[in-house]
mmCIF file of C-alpha atoms in Angstrom:
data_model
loop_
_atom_site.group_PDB
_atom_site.id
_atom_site.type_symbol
_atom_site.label_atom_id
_atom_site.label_comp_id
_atom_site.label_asym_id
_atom_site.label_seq_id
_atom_site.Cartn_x
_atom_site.Cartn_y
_atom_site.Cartn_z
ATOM 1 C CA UNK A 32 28.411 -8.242 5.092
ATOM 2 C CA UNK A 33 27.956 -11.293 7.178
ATOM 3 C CA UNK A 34 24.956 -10.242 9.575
ATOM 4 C CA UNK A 35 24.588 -9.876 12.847
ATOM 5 C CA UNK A 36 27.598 -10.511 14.941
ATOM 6 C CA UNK A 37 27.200 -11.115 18.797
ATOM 7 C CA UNK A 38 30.750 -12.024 20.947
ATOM 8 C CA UNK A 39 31.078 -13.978 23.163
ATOM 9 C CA UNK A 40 28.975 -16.903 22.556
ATOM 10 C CA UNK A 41 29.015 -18.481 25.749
ATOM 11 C CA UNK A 42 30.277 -17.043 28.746
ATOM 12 C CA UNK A 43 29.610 -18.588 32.112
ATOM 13 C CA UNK A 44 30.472 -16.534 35.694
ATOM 14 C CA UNK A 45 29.955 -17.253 39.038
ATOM 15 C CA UNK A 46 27.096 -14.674 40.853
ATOM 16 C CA UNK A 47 28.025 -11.097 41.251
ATOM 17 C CA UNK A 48 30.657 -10.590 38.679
ATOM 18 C CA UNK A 49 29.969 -8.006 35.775
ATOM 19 C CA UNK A 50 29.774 -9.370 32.308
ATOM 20 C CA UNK A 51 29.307 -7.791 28.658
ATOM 21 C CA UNK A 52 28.327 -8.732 25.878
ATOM 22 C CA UNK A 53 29.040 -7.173 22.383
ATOM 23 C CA UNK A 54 26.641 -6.947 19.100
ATOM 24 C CA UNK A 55 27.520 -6.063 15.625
ATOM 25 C CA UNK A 56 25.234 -5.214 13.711
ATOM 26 C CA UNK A 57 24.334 -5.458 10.137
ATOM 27 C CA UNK A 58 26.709 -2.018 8.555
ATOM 28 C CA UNK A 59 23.730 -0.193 7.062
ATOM 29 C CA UNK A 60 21.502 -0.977 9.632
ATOM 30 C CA UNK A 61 20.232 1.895 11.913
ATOM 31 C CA UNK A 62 18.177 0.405 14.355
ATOM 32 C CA UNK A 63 19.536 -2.445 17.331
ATOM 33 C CA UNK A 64 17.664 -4.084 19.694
ATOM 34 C CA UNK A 65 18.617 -6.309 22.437
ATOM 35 C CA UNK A 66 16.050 -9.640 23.502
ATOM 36 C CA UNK A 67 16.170 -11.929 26.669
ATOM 37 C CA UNK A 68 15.403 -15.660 25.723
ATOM 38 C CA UNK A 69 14.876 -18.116 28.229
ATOM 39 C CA UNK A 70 14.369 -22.089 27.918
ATOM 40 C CA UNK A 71 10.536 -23.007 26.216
ATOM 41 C CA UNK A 72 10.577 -18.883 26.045
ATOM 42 C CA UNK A 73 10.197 -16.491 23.394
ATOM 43 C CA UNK A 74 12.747 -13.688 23.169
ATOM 44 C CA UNK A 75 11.863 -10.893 25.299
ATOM 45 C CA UNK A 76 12.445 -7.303 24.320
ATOM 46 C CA UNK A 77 14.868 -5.657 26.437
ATOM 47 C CA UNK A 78 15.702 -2.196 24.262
ATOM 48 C CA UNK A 79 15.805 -0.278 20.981
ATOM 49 C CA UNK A 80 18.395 1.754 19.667
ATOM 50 C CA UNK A 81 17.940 4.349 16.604
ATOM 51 C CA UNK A 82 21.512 5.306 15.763
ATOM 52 C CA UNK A 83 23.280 5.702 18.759
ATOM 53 C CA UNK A 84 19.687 6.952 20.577
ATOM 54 C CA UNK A 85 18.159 4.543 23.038
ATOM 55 C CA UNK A 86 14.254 4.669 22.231
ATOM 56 C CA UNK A 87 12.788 2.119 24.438
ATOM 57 C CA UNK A 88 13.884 0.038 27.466
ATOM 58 C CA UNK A 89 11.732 -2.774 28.906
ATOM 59 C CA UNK A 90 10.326 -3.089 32.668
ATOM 60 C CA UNK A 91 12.842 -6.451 32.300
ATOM 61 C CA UNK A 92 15.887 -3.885 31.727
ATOM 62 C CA UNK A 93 16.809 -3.548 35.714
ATOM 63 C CA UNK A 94 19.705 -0.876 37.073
ATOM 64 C CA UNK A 95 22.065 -3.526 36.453
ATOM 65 C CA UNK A 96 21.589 -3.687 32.873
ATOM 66 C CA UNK A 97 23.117 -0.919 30.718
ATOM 67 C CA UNK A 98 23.015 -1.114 27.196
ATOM 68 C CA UNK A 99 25.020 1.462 25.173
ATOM 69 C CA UNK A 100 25.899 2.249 21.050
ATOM 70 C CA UNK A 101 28.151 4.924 21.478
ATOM 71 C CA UNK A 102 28.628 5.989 17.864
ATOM 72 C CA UNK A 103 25.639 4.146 16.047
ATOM 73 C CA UNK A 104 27.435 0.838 15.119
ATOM 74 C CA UNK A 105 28.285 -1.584 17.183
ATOM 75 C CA UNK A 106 26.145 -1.927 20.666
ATOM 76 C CA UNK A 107 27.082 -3.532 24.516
ATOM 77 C CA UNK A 108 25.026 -4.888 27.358
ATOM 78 C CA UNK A 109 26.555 -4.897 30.466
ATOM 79 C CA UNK A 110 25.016 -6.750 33.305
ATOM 80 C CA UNK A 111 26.309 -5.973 36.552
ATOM 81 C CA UNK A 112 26.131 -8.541 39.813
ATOM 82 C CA UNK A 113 25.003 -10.766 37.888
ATOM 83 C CA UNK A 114 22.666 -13.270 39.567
ATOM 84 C CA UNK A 115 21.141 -17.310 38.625
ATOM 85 C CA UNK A 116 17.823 -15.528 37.593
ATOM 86 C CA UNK A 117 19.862 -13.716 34.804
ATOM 87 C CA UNK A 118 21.111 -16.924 32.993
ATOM 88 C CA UNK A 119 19.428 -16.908 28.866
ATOM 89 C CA UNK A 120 20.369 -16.372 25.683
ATOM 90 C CA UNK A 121 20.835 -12.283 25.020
ATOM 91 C CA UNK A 122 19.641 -12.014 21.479
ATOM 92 C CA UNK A 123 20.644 -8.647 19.265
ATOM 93 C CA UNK A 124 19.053 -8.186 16.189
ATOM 94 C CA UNK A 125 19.352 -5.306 13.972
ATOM 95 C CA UNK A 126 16.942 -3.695 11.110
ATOM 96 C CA UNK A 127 17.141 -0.295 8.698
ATOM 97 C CA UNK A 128 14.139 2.292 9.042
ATOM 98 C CA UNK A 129 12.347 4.009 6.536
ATOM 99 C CA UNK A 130 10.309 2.655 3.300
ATOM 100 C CA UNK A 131 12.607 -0.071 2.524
ATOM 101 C CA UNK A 132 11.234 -3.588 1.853
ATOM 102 C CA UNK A 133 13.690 -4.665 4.709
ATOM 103 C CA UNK A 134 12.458 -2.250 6.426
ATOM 104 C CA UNK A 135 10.444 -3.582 9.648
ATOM 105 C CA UNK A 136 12.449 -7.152 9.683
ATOM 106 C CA UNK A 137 14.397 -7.667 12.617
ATOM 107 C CA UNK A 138 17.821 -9.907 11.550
ATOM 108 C CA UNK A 139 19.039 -11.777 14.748
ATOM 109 C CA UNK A 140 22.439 -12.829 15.494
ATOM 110 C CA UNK A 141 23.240 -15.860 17.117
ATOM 111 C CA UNK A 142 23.153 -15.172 19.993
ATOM 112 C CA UNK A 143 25.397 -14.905 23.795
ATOM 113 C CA UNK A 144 24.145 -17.653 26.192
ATOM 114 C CA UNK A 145 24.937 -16.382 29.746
ATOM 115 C CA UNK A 146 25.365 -19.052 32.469
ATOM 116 C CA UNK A 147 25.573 -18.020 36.124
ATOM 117 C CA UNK A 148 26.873 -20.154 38.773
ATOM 118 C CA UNK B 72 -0.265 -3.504 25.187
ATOM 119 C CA UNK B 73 0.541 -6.139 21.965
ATOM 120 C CA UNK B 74 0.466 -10.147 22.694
ATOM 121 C CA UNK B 75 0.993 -13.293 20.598
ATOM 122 C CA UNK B 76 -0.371 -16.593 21.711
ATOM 123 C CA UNK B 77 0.381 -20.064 19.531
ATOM 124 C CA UNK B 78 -1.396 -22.737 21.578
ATOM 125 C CA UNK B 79 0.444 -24.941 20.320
ATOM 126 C CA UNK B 80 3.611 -25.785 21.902
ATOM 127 C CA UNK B 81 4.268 -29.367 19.820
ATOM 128 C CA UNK B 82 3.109 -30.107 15.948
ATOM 129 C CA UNK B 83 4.083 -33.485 14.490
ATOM 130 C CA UNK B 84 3.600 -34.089 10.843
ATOM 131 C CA UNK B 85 4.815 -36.865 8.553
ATOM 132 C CA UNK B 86 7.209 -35.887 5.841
ATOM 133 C CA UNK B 87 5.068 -34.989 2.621
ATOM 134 C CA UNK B 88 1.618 -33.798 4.623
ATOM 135 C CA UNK B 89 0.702 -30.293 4.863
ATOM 136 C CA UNK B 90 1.469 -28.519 8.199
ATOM 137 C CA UNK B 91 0.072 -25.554 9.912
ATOM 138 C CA UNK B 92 1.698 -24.025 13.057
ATOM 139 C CA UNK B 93 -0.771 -21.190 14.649
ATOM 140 C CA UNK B 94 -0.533 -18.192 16.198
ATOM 141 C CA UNK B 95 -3.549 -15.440 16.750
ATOM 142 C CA UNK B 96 -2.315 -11.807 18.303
ATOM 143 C CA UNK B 97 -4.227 -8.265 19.724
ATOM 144 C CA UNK B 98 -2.872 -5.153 19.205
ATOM 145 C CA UNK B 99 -4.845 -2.009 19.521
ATOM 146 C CA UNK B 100 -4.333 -1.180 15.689
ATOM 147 C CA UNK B 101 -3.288 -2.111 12.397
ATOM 148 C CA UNK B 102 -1.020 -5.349 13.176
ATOM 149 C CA UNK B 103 2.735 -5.691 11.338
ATOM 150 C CA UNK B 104 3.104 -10.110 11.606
ATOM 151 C CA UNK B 105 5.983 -11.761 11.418
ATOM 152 C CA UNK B 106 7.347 -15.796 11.495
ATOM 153 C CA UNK B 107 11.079 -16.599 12.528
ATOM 154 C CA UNK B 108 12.208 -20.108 12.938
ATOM 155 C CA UNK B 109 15.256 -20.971 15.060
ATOM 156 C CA UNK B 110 17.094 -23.955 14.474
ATOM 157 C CA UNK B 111 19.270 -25.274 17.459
ATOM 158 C CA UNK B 112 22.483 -22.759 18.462
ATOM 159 C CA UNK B 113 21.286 -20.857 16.065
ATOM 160 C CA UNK B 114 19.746 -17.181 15.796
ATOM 161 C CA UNK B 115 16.191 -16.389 14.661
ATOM 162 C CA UNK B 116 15.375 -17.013 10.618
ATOM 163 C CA UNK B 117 12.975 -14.771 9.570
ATOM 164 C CA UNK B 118 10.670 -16.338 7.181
ATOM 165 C CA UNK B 119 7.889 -13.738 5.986
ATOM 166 C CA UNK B 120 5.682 -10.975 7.305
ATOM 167 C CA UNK B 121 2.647 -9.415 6.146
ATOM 168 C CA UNK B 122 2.654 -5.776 6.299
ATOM 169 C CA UNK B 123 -0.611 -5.011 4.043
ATOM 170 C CA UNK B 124 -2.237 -6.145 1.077
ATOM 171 C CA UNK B 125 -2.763 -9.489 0.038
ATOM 172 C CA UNK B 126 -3.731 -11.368 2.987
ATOM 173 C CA UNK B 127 -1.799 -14.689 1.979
ATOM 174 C CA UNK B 128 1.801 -14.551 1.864
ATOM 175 C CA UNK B 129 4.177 -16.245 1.075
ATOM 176 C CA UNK B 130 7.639 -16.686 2.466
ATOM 177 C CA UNK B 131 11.086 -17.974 2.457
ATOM 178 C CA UNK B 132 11.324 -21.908 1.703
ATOM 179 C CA UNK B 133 8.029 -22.576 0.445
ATOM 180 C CA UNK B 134 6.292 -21.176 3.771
ATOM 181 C CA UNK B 135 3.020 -18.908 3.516
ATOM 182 C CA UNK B 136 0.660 -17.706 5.945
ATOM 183 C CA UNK B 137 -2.424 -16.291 5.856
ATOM 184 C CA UNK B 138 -3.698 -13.110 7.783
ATOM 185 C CA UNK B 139 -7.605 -13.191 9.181
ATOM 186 C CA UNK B 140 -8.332 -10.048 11.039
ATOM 187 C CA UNK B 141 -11.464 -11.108 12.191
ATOM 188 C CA UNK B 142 -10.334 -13.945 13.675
ATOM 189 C CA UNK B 143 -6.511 -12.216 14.644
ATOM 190 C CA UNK B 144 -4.945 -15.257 13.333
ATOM 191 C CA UNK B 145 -1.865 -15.184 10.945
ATOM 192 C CA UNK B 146 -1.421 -19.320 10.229
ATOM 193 C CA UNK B 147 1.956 -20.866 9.139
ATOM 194 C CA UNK B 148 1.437 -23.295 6.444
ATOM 195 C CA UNK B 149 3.559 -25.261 4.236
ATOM 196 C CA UNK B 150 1.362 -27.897 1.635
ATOM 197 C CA UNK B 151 4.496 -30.340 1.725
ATOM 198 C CA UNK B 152 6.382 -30.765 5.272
ATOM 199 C CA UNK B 153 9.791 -32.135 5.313
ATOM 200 C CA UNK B 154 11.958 -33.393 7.594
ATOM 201 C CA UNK B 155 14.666 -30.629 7.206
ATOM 202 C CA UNK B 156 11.777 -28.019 8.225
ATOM 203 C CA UNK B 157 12.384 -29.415 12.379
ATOM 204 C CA UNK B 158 12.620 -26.359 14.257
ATOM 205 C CA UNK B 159 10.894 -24.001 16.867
ATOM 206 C CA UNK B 160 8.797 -21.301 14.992
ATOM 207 C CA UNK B 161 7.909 -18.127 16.471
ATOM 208 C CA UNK B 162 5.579 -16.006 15.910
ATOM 209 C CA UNK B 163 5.647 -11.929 16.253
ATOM 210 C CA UNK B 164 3.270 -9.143 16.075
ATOM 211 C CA UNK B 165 3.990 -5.091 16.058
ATOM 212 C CA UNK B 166 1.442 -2.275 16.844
ATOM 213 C CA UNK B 167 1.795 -0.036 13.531
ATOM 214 C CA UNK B 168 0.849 2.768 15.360
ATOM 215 C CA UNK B 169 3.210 2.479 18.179
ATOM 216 C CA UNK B 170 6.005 0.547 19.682
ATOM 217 C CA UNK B 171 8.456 -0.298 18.098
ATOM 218 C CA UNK B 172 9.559 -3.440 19.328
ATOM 219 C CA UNK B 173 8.609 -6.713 18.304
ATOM 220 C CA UNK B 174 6.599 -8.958 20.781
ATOM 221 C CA UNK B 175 7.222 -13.167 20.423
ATOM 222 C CA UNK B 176 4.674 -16.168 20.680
ATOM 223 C CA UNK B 177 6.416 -19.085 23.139
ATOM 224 C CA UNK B 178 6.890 -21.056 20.016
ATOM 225 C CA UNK B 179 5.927 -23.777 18.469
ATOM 226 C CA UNK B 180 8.094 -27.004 18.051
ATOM 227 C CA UNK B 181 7.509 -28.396 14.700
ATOM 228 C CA UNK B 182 8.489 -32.280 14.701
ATOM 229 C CA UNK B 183 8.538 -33.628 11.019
ATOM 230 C CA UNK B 184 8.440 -37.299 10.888
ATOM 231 C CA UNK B 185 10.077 -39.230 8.132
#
């Protein structure tokens, strides 16, 4: 297994166009969660998915987002009209549940750095 | 409602000193702590956590930190910086009892000076 996979890395669009992102997580892994990270910022939690259940959204999450895992594995985030304000790095990280010594520890992909003209 | 604060938003150290980056949290109960380090165009690393038990622990590349609930700290220390060890450092608490979600410090930019 080779971790977390996120696609694309960069992707820059001009305001109002749709854009997704994709995250693959780590095969055994049950839970995914998407983070926000901003310049001098801290990633920001934006959801939580258990299986293909989503758990938790954020206050940050607005109508345009939409995050989805439609069979447990692999996860999107769309963001629709995109505006400026939305430009970061959209972090997914994935962990396994349970009594596990993994359990609890979040591993993070690289990353998908959104730019928006 | 969870929060991480490291006042710290630059630590220089020469190469060889000890280092310590900080970070103190609140939670309403039992806290789950957490250090990642991010290196540039690069995901978060995650370097060690303490769950329970023994309140110093130590971590991935001769990192250890040490968890003081009555001061809500959980240090970062490392007796021997090097230069390789350059990065931003976060740190992250959970809520046992609760969310499930991880909530981030703004970092700390460790500098290691050779």
């Amino acid at each position: 297994d080779t971790g977390v996979s996120q696609n694309p890395r960069h992707k820059i669009t001009k305001r109002g166009q749709n854009v997704t992102f994709r995250c693959d997580p780590i095969s055994e892994h049950n839970r995914l969660y998407w983070y926000r990270q901003t310049l001098g910022q801290g990633p920001e939690f934006l959801t939580y998915f258990q299986n293909e259940a989503q758990l938790e959204k954020s206050r940050l999450l607005s109508d345009r987002f939409s995050a989805e895992r439609p069979k447990g594995s692999f996860s999107t985030l769309e963001i629709q009209r995109t505006e400026q304000g939305d430009s970061a790095m959209y972090l997914c990280a994935s962990s396994s549940s349970g009594g596990s010594s993994g359990a609890n520890v979040l591993t993070f992909g690289a990353g998908s750095r959104l730019t928006v003209l | 409602a969870q929060s991480v604060a490291q006042p710290e938003d630059q630590v220089n150290v020469a190469e060889g000193n000890p280092l310590t980056v900080k970070c103190t949290y609140s939670v309403s109960g039992n806290p789950y702590l957490f250090w990642y380090v991010q290196y540039p165009n690069r995901g978060l690393q995650f370097l060690l956590k303490y769950i329970t038990g023994d309140n110093l622990v130590k971590g991935s590349y001769g990192f250890e930190a040490e968890f003081n609930k009555s001061q809500t700290s959980f240090h970062l220390k490392k007796p021997s910086a090097l230069v390789s060890d350059s990065a931003l450092y976060f740190c992250a608490v959970r809520d046992m009892g609760s969310a499930r979600q991880l909530t981030f410090g703004s970092g700390t930019q460790l500098t290691v000076l050779p």
